[in-house]
CSV table of C-alpha atoms in Angstrom, one decimal:
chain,number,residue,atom,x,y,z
M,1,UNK,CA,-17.1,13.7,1.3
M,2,UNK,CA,-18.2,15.3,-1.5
M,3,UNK,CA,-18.3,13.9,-5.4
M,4,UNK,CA,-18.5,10.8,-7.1
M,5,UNK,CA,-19.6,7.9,-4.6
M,6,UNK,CA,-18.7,4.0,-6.7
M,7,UNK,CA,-18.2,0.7,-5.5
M,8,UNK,CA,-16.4,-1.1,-7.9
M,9,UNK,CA,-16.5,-4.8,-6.8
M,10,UNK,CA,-13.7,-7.2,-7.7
M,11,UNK,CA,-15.7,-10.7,-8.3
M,12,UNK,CA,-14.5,-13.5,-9.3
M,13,UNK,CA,-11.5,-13.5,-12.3
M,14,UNK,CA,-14.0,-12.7,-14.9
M,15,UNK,CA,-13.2,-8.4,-14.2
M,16,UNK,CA,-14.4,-5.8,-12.3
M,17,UNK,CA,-18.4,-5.2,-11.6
M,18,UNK,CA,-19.3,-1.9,-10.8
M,19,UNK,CA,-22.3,-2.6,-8.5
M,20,UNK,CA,-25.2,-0.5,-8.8
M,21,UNK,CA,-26.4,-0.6,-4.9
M,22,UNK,CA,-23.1,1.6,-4.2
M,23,UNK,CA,-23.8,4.3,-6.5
M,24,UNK,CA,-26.1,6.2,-3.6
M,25,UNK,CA,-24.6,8.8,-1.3
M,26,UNK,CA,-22.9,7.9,1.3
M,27,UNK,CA,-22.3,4.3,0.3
M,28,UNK,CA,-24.1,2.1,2.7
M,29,UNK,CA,-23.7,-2.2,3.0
M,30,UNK,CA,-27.0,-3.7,3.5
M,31,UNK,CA,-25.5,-5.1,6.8
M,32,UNK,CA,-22.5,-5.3,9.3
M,33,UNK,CA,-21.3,-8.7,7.2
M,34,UNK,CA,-21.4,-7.5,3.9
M,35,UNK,CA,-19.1,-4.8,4.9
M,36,UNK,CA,-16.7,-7.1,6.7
M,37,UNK,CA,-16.7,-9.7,4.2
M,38,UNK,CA,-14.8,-7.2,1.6
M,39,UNK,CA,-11.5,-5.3,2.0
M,40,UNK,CA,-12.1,-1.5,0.8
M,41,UNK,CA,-9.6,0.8,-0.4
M,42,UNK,CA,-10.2,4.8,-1.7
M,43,UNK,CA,-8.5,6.0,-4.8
M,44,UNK,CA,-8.6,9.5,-6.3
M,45,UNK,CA,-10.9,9.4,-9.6
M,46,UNK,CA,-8.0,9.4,-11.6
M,47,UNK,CA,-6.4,6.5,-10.1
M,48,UNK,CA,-9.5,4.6,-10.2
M,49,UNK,CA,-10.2,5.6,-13.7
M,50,UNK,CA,-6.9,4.4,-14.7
M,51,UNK,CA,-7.2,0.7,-12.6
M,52,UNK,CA,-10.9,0.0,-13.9
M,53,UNK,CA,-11.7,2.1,-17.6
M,54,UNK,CA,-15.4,2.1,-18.5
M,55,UNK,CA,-15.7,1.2,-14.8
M,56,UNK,CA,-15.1,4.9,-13.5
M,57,UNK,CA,-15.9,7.7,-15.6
M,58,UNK,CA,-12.3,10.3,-16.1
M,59,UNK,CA,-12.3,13.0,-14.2
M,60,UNK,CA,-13.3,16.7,-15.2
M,61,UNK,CA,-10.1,19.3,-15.2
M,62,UNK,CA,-12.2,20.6,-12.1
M,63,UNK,CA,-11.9,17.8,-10.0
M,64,UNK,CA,-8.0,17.2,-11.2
M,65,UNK,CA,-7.5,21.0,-9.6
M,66,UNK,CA,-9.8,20.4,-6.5
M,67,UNK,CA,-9.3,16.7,-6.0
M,68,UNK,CA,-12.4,16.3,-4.6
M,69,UNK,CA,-13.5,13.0,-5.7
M,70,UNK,CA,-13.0,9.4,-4.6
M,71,UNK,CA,-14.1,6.3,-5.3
M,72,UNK,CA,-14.4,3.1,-3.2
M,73,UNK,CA,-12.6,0.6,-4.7
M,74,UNK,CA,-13.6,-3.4,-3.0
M,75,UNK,CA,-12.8,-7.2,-3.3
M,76,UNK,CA,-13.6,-10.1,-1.5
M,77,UNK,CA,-11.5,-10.8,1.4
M,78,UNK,CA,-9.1,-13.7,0.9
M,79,UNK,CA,-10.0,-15.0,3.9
M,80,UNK,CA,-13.6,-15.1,5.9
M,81,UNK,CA,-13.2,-12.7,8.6
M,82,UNK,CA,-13.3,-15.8,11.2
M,83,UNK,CA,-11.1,-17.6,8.9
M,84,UNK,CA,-7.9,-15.2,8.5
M,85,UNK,CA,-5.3,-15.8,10.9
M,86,UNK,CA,-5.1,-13.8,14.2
M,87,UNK,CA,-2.4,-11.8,13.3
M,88,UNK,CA,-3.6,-11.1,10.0
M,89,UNK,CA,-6.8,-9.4,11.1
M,90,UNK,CA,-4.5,-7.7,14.0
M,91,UNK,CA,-2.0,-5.8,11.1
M,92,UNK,CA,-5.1,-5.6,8.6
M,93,UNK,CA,-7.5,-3.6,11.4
M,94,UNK,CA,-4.7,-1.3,12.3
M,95,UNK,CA,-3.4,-0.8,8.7
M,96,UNK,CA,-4.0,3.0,8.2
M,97,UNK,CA,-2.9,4.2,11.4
M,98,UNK,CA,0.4,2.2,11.4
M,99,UNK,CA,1.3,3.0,7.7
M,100,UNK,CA,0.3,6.4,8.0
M,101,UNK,CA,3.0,6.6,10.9
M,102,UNK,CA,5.8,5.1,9.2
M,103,UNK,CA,5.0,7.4,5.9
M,104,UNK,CA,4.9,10.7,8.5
M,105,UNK,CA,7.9,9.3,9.6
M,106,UNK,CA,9.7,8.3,6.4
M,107,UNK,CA,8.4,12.1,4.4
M,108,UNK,CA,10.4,14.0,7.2
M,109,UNK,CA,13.4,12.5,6.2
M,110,UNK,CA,13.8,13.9,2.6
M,111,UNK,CA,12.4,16.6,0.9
M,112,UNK,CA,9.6,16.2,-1.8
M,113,UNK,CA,11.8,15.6,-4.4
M,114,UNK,CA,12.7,12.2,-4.2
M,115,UNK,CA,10.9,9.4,-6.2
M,116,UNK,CA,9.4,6.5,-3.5
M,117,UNK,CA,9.6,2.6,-4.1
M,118,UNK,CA,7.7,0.5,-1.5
M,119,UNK,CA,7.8,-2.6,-0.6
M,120,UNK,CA,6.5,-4.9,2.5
M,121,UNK,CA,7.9,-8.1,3.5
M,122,UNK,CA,5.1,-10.3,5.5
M,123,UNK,CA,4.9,-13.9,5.6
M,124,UNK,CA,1.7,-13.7,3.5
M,125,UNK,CA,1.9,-12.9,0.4
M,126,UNK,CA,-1.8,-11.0,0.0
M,127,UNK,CA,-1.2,-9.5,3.2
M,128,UNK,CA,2.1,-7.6,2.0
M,129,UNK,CA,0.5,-6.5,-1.1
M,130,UNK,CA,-2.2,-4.9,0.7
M,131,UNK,CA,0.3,-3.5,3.4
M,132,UNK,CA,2.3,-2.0,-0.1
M,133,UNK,CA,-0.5,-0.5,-1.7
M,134,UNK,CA,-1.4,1.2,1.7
M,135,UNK,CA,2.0,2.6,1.7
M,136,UNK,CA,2.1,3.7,-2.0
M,137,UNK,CA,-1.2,5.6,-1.4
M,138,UNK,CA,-0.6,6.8,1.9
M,139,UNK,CA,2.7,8.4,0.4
M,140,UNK,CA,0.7,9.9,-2.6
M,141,UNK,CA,-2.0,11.1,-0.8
M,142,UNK,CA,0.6,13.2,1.4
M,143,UNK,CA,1.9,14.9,-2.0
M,144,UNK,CA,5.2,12.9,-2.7
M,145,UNK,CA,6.0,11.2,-6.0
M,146,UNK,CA,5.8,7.3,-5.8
M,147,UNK,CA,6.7,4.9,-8.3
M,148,UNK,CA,4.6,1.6,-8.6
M,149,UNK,CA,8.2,-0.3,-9.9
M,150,UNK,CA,9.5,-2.1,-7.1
M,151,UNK,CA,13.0,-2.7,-6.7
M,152,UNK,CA,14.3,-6.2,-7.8
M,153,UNK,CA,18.1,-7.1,-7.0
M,154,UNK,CA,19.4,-10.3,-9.1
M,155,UNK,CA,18.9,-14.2,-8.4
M,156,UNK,CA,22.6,-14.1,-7.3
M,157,UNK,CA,22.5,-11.0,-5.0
M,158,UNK,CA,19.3,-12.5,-3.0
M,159,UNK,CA,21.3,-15.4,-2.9
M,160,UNK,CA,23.9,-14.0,-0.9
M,161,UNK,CA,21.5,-11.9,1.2
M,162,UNK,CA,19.1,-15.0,1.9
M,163,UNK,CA,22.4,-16.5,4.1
M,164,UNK,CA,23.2,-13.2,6.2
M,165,UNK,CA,21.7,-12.5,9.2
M,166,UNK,CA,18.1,-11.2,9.4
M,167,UNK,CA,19.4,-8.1,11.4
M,168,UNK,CA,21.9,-7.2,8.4
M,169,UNK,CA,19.7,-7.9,5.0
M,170,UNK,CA,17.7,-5.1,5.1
M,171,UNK,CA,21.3,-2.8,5.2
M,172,UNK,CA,22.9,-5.1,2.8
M,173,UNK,CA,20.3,-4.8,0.0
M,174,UNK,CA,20.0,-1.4,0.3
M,175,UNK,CA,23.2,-1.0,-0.5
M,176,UNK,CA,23.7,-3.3,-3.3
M,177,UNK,CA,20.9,-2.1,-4.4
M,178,UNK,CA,22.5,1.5,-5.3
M,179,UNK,CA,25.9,-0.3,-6.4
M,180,UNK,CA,23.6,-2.2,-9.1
M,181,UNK,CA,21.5,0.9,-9.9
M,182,UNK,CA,18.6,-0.7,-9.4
M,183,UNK,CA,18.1,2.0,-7.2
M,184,UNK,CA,19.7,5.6,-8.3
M,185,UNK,CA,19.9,9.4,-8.2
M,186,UNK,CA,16.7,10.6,-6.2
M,187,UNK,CA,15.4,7.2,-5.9
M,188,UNK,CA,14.1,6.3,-2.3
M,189,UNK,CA,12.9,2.8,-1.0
M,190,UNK,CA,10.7,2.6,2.1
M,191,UNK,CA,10.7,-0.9,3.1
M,192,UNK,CA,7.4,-2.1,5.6
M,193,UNK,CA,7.9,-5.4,7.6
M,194,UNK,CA,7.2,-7.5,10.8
M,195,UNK,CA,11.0,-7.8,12.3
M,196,UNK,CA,9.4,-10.6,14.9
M,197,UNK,CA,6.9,-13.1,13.4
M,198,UNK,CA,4.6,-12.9,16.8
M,199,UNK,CA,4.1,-9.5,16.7
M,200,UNK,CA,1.5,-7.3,15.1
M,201,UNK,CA,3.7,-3.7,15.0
M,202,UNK,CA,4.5,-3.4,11.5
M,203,UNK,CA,7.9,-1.9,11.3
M,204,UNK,CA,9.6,0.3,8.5
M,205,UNK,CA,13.0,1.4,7.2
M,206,UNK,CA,14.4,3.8,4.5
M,207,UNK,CA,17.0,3.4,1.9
M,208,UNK,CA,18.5,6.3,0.3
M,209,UNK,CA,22.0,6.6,-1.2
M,210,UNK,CA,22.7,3.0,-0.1
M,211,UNK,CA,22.6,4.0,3.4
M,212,UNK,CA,19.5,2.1,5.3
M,213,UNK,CA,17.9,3.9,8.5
M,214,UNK,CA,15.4,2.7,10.7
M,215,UNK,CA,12.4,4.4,11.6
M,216,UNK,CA,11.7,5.4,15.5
């Protein structure tokens, strides 16, 4: 990999650090636990630019045409890596291969385009953001157009789908979810979940036109 190599460390809630010691090429930890102690994510330059200004330097119009550069985006863990529950670290170790499956999977159903929403349903709440935002950029970084809005029904409507069986929500919201245009016109909604909460095979399903279709 060629370009801009940055670390920029999330520490703390005083703001983003970019540290120094990352700055070399290829980015090296000082040792194995250093590494495993953070969760590390790549974003284009732009992207990065855009999360963490003065931070990232923009990008040239070069790199915009080539996209050539990334930059290696950290934070601390929320867990110690002997502290995180065992299924945790089980979906968290195997995050790019599975979501890079389901978004294979999801991108040969329509063409390029539809706008994507993404969501993930997980009992823990850090863990589903992380297992969104590895959707949203997996889907980006295969050329589709993906909205950072996620889809929000009304208190009454999750309501009524909180007392429905867990094998009919996911059909159920999709569908209201077009009746109440929250979802509309070219707008498609890949959903990421467990189904069984003592598994570790993250599971995903599309919306599109109110109609909700499970992924092989």
């Amino acid at each position: 990999m060629r370009g801009l190599r940055a670390l920029v460390g999330l520490l703390g809630l005083s703001g983003c650090v970019l540290d120094p010691r990352f700055l070399a090429d290829p980015v090296v930890f000082s040792n194995r636990a250093e590494r495993r102690s953070l969760d590390c994510t790549r974003l284009s330059q732009l992207e990065a630019f855009e999360r963490y200004p003065g931070q990232v330097p923009a990008p040239q119009a070069r790199t915009l045409a080539s996209e050539d550069t990334t930059v290696l985006t950290c934070a601390p863990r929320y867990f110690g890596i002997d502290e995180r529950p065992a299924r945790d670290e089980a979906i968290l170790s195997t995050l790019r291969e599975q979501v890079g499956a389901l978004a294979d999977q999801a991108r040969a159903l329509h063409g390029r385009e539809a706008v994507w929403h993404v969501d993930a349903f997980y009992p823990s709440l850090p863990v589903a953001q992380k297992i969104a935002v590895a959707a949203r950029t997996t889907l980006a970084e295969r050329g589709l157009t993906v909205s950072n809005r996620v889809p929000t029904l009304a208190a009454g409507d999750v309501a009524v789908l909180a007392t429905l069986p867990p094998a009919e929500v996911y059909a159920a919201a999709c569908r209201r979810s077009f009746e109440t245009r929250v979802l509309e016109g070219n707008d498609v909604f890949l959903g990421v979940m467990i189904v069984d909460a003592r598994e570790t095979i993250l599971h995903g399903g599309v919306c599109s036109e109110g109609a909700w279709r499970w992924l092989p």
